[in-house]
CSV table of C-alpha atoms and ligand atoms in Angstrom, one decimal:
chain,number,residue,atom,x,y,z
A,1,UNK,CA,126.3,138.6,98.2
A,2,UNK,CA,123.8,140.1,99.8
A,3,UNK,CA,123.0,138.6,103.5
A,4,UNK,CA,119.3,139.0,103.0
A,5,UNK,CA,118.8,137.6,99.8
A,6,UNK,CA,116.5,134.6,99.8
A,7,UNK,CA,118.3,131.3,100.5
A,8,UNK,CA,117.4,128.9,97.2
A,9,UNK,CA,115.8,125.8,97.7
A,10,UNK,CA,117.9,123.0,95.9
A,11,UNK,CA,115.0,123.2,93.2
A,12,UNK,CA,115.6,126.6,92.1
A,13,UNK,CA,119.2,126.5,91.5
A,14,UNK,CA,118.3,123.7,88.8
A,15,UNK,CA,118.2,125.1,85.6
A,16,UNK,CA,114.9,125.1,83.4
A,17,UNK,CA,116.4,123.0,80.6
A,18,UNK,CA,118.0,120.3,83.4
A,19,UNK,CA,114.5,120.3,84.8
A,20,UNK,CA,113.0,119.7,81.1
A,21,UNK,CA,115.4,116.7,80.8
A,22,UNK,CA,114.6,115.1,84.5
A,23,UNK,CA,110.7,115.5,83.2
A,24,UNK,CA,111.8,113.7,80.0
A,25,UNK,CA,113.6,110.7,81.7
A,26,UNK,CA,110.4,109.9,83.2
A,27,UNK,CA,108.4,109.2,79.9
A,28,UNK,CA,109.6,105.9,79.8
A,29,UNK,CA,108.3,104.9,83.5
A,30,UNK,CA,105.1,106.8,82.7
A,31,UNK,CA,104.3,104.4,79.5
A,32,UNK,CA,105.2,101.7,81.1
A,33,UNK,CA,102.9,101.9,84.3
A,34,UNK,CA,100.0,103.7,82.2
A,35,UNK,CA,97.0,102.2,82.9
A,36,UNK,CA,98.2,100.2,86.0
A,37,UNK,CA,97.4,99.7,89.2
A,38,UNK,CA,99.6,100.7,92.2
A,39,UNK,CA,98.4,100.0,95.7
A,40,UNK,CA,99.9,102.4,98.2
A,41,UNK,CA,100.1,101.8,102.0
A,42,UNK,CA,101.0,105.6,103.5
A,43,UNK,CA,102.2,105.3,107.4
A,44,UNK,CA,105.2,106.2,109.6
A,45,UNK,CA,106.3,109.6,108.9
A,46,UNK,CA,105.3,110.7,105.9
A,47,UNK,CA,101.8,110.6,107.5
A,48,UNK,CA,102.4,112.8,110.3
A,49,UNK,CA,105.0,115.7,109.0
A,50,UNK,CA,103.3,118.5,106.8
A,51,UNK,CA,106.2,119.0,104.3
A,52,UNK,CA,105.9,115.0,103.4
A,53,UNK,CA,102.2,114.9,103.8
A,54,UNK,CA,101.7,117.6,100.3
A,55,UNK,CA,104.6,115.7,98.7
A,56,UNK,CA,102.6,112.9,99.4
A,57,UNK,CA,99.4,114.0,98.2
A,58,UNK,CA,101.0,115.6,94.9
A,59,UNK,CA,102.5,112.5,94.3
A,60,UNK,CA,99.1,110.5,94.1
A,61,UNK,CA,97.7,113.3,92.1
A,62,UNK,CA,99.9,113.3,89.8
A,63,UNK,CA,100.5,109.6,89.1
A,64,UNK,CA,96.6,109.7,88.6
A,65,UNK,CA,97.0,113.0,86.5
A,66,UNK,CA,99.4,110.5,84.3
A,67,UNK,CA,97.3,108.0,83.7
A,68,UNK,CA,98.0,105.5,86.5
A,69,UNK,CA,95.6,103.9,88.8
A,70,UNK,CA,96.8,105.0,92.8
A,71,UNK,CA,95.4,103.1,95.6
A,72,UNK,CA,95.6,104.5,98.9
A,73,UNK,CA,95.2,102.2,102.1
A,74,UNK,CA,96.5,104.4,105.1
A,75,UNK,CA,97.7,103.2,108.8
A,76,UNK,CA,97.3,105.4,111.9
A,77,UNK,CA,99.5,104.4,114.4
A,78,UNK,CA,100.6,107.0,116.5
A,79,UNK,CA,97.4,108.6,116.1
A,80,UNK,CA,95.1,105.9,117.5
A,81,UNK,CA,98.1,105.8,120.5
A,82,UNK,CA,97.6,109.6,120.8
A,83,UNK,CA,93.2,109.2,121.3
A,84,UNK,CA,94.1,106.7,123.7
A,85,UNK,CA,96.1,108.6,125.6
A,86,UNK,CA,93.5,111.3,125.7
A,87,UNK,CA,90.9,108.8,127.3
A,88,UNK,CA,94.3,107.5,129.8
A,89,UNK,CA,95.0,104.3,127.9
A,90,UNK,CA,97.8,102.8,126.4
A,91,UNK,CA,98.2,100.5,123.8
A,92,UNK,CA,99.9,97.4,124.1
A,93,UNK,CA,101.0,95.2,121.4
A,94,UNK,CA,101.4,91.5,120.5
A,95,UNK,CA,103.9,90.6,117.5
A,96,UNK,CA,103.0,94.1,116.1
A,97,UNK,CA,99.6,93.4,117.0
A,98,UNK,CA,97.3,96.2,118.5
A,99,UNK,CA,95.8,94.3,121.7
A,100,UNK,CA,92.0,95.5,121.0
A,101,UNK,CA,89.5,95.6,123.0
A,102,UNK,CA,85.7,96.8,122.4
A,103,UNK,CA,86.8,100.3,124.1
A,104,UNK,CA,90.1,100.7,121.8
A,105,UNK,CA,88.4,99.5,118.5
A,106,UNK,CA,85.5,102.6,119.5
A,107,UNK,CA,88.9,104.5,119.0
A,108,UNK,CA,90.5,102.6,116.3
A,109,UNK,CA,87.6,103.6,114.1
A,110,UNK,CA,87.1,107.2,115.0
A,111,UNK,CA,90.1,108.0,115.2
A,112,UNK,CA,90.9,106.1,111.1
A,113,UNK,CA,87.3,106.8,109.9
A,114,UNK,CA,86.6,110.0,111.2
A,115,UNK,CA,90.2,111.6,111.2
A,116,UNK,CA,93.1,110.0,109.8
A,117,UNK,CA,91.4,109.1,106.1
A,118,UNK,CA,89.3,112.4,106.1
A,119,UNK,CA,92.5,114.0,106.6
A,120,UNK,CA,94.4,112.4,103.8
A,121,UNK,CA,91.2,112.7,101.5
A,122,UNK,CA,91.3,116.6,101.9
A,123,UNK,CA,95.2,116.7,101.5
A,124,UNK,CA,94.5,114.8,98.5
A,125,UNK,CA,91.8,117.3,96.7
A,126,UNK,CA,93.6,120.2,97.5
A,127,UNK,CA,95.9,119.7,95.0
A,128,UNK,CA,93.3,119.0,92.3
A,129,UNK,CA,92.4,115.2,93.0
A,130,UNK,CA,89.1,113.9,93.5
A,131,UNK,CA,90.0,111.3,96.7
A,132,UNK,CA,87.0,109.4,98.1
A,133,UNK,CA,87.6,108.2,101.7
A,134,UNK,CA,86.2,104.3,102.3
A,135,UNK,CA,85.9,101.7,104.9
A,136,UNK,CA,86.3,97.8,104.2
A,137,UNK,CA,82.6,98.2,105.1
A,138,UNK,CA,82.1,100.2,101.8
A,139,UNK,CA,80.7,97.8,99.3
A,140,UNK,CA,80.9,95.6,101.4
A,141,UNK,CA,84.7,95.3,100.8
A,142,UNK,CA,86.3,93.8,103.6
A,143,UNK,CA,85.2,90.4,105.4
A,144,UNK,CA,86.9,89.9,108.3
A,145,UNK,CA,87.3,87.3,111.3
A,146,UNK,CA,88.8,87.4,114.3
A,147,UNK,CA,93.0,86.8,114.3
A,148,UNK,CA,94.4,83.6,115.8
A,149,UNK,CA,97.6,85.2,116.5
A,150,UNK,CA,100.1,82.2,116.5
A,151,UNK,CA,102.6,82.2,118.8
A,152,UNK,CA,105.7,83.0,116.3
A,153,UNK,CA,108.5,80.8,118.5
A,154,UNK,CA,105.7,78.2,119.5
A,155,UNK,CA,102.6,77.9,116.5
A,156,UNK,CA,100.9,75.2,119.1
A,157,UNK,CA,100.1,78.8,121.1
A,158,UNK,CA,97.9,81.7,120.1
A,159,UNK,CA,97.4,84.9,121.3
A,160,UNK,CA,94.1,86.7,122.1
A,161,UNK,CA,94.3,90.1,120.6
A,162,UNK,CA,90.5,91.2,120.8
A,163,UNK,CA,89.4,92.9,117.7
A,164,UNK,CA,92.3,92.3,115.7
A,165,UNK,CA,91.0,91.0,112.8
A,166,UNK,CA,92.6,88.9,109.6
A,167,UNK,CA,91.0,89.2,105.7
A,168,UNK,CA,88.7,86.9,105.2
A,169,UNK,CA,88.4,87.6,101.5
A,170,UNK,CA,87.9,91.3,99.5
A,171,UNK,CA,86.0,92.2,97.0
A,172,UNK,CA,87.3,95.2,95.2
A,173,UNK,CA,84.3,96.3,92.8
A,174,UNK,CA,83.4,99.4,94.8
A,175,UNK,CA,87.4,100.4,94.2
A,176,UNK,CA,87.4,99.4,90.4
A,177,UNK,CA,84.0,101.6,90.1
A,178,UNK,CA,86.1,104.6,91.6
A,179,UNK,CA,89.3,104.4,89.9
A,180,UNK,CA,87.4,103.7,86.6
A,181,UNK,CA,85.6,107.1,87.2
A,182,UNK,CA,88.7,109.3,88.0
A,183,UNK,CA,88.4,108.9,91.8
A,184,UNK,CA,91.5,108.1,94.2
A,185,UNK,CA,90.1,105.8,96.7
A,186,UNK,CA,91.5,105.9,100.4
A,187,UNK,CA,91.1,102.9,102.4
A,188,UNK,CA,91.0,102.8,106.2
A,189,UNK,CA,91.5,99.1,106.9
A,190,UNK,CA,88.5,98.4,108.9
A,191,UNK,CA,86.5,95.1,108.3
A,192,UNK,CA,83.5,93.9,109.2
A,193,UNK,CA,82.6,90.1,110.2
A,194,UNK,CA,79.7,87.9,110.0
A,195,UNK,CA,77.5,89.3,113.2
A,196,UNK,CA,78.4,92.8,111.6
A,197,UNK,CA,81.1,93.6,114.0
A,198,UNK,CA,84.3,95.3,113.5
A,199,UNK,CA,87.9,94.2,113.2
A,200,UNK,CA,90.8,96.2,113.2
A,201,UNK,CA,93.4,95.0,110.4
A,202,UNK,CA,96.6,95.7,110.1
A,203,UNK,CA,97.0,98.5,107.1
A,204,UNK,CA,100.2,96.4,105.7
A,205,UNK,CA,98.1,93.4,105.5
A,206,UNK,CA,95.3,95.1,103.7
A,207,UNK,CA,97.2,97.0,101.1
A,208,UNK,CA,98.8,93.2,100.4
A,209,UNK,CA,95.7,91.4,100.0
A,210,UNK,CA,94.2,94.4,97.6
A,211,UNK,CA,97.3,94.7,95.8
A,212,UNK,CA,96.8,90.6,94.9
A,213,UNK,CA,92.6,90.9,94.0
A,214,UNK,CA,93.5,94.1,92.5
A,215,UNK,CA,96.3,92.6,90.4
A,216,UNK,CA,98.5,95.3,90.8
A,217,UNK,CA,101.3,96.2,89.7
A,218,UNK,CA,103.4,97.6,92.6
A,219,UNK,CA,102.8,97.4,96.0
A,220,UNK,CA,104.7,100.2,98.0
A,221,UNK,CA,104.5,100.2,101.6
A,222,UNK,CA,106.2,103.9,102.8
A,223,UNK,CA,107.2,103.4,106.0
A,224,UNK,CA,109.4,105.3,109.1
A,225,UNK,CA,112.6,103.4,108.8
A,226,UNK,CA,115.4,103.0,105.3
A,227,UNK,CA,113.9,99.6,104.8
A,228,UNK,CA,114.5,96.1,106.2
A,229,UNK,CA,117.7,96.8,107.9
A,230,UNK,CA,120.1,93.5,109.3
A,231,UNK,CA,121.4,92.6,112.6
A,232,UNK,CA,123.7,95.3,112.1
A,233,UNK,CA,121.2,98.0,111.0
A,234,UNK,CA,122.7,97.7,107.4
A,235,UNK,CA,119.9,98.3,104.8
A,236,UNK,CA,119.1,95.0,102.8
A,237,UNK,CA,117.8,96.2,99.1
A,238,UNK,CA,116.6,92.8,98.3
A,239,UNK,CA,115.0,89.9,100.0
A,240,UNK,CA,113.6,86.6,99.1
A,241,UNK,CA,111.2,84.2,100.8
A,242,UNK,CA,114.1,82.4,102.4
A,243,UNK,CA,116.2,85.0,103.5
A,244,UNK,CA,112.8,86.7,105.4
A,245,UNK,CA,112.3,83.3,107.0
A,246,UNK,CA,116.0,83.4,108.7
A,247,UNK,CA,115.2,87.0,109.5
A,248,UNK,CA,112.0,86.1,111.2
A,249,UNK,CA,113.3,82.9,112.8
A,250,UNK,CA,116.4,84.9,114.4
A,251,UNK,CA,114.3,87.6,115.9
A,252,UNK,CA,116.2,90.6,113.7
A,253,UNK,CA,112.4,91.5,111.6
A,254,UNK,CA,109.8,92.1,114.8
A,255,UNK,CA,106.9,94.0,115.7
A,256,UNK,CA,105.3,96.4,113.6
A,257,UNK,CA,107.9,94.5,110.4
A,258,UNK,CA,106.6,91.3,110.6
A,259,UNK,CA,103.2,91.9,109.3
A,260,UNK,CA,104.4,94.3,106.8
A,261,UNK,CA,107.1,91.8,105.6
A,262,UNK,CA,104.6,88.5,105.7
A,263,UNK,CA,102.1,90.8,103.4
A,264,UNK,CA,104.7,92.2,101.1
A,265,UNK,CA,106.1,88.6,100.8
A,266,UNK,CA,102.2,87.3,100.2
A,267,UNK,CA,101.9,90.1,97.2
A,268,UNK,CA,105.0,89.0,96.0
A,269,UNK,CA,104.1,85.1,96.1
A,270,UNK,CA,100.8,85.9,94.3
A,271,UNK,CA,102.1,88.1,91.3
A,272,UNK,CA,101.9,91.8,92.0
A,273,UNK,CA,105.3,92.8,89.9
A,274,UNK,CA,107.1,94.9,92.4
A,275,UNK,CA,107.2,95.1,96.4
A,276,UNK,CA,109.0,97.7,98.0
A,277,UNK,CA,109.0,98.7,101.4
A,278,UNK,CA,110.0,102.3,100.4
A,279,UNK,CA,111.5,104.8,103.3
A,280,UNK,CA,108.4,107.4,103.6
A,281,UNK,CA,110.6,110.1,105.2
A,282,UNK,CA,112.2,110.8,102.0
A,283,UNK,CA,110.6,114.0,100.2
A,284,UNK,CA,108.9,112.1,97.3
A,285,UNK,CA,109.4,108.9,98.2
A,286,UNK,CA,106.6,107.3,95.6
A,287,UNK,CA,107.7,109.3,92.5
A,288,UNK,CA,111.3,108.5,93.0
A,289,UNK,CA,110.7,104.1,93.3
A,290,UNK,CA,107.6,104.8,90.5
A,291,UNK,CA,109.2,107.3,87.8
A,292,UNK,CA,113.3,106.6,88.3
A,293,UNK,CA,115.7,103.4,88.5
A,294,UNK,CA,116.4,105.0,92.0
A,295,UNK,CA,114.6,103.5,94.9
A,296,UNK,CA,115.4,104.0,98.9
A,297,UNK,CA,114.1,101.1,100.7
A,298,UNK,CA,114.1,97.3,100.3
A,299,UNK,CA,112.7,95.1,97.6
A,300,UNK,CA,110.7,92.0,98.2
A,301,UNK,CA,111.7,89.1,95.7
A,302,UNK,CA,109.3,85.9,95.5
A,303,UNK,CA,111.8,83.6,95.6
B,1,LIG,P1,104.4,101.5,109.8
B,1,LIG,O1,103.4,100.4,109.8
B,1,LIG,O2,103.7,102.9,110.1
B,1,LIG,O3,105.3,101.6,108.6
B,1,LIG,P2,105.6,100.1,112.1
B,1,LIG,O4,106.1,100.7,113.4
B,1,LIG,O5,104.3,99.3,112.2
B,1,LIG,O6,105.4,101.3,111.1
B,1,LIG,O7,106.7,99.2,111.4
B,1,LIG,C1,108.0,99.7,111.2
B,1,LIG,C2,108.9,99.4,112.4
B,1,LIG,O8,109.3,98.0,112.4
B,1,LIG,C3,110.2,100.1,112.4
B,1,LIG,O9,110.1,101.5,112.8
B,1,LIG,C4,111.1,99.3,113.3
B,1,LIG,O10,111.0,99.8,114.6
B,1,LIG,C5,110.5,98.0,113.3
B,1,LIG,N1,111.4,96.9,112.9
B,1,LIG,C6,111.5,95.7,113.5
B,1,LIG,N2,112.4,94.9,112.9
B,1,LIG,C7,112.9,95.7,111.8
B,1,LIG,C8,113.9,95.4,110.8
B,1,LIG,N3,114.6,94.3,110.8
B,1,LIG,N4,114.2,96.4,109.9
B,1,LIG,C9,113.5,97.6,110.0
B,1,LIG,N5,112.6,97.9,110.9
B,1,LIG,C10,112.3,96.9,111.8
B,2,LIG,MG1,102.6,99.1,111.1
């Protein structure tokens, strides 16, 4: 063989008529979820590695292409912590709560606003979508108040987290009016409260609460880890209310988990059909839990 001959990519050594056969398993899936809502929180790494943010983007597009009904509601983690560290701040955190002041939520909503769900908007269209970027000020979407961050060992104590705000209700219209008309909204989960000021929520928590008004069908939150993983780092596939609770209770699901676990658990509680918390550093992540019986991550029962 000759040394300089293109290495394949695992894709092209797949013959055409396997690759007809893959499309064909899908048909199923693709009837089934036709029509239907999925709300999609992107974060972790598939946010910030090039090669998973266009398998990202084509993923949407083409679940939208197929007749489903994507919902994007995007985090910005490291990105807020990198704009901080430009101005010679660092953010500190409560119970996977971003400590916010005034200064920090001037950077929370540049940085999601202006960067973060522009970014992901632009990714999206160029590969044929039409993705319109929103705030939970858009429409009026998102009400907001300010958190009252219980202590989780001692709910007689809260915590004073600044801007960090919690839903006070959503109305979705503005995101039904796009998805009706072919648009793929993106959500950067800012709200606004009653003075007009704005909160910073966390993105898990808003995908949640859409994914319940929105009565959606899934609710996958991609994220930088397998899953929900056990005292021993074992992945754990499934989880029911009681089992989180003793996970919780025993300190093994903290920081930047808990929120995503308590909102996952909420959409689960309230009727969306399917939680995952999906591993986003997988190449296709979305298409795989969405249009196969295969799924990396962990599943979030009701009860
Ligand atoms: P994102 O919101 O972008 O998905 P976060 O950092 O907010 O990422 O939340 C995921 C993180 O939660 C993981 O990277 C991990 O450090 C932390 N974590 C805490 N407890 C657990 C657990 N039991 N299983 C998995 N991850 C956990
Ligand atoms: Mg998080």
């Amino acid at each position: 063989m000759s040394t300089d001959a293109p290495v394949p990519s695992s894709l092209d050594a797949i013959q055409p008529r396997d690759k007809a056969e893959i499309l064909a398993q899908a048909l199923p899936y693709i009837r089934k979820f036709h029509g239907k809502t999925l709300v999609i929180k992107y974060g972790g790494n598939a946010m910030t590695d090039p090669a998973l943010q266009q398998d990202f983007a084509e993923d949407i597009v083409l679940l939208k292409l197929v007749g489903m009904n994507p919902i994007v509601v995007h985090g910005g983690g490291p990105q807020i912590d990198a704009a901080l560290a430009k101005i010679g701040k660092k953010g500190t955190f409560v119970q996977g709560m971003r400590v916010t002041d005034p200064e920090t939520m001037d950077v929370v909503e540049w940085v999601l606003a202006g960067e973060v769900q522009q970014d992901i908007v632009g990714l999206i269209n160029a590969v044929g979508g039409k993705a319109v970027g929103l705030t939970g000020r858009d429409g009026a979407m998102i009400r907001a108040r300010q958190m009252r961050l219980a202590d989780k060992d001692d709910p007689s104590k809260t915590h004073d987290v600044g801007q960090v705000g919690e839903i006070v209700s959503i109305d979705p219209s503005v995101v039904k009016a796009l998805q009706d008309d072919a648009f793929i909204p993106v959500i950067s989960p800012i709200g606004f409260g009653e003075k007009n000021e704005s909160y910073n929520i966390n993105a898990d928590l808003v995908a949640s609460k859409l994914a319940e008004v929105l009565k959606a069908e899934k609710l996958l939150l991609l994220t930088n880890i397998r899953g929900v993983l056990d005292k021993q780092g074992q992945l754990l596939t499934d989880l029911t209310a009681r089992q989180i609770d003793e996970l919780v209770a025993d300190g093994t699901i903290s920081g930047g988990m808990l929120p995503k676990i308590a909102g996952a658990l909420d959409a689960a509680k309230s009727g969306v059909n399917t939680v995952h918390i999906v591993d986003g550093r997988v190449p296709h992540a979305m298409l795989l839990e969405i249009l196969t019986d295969q799924a990396y991550g962990t599943m979030i029962r009701s009860h």
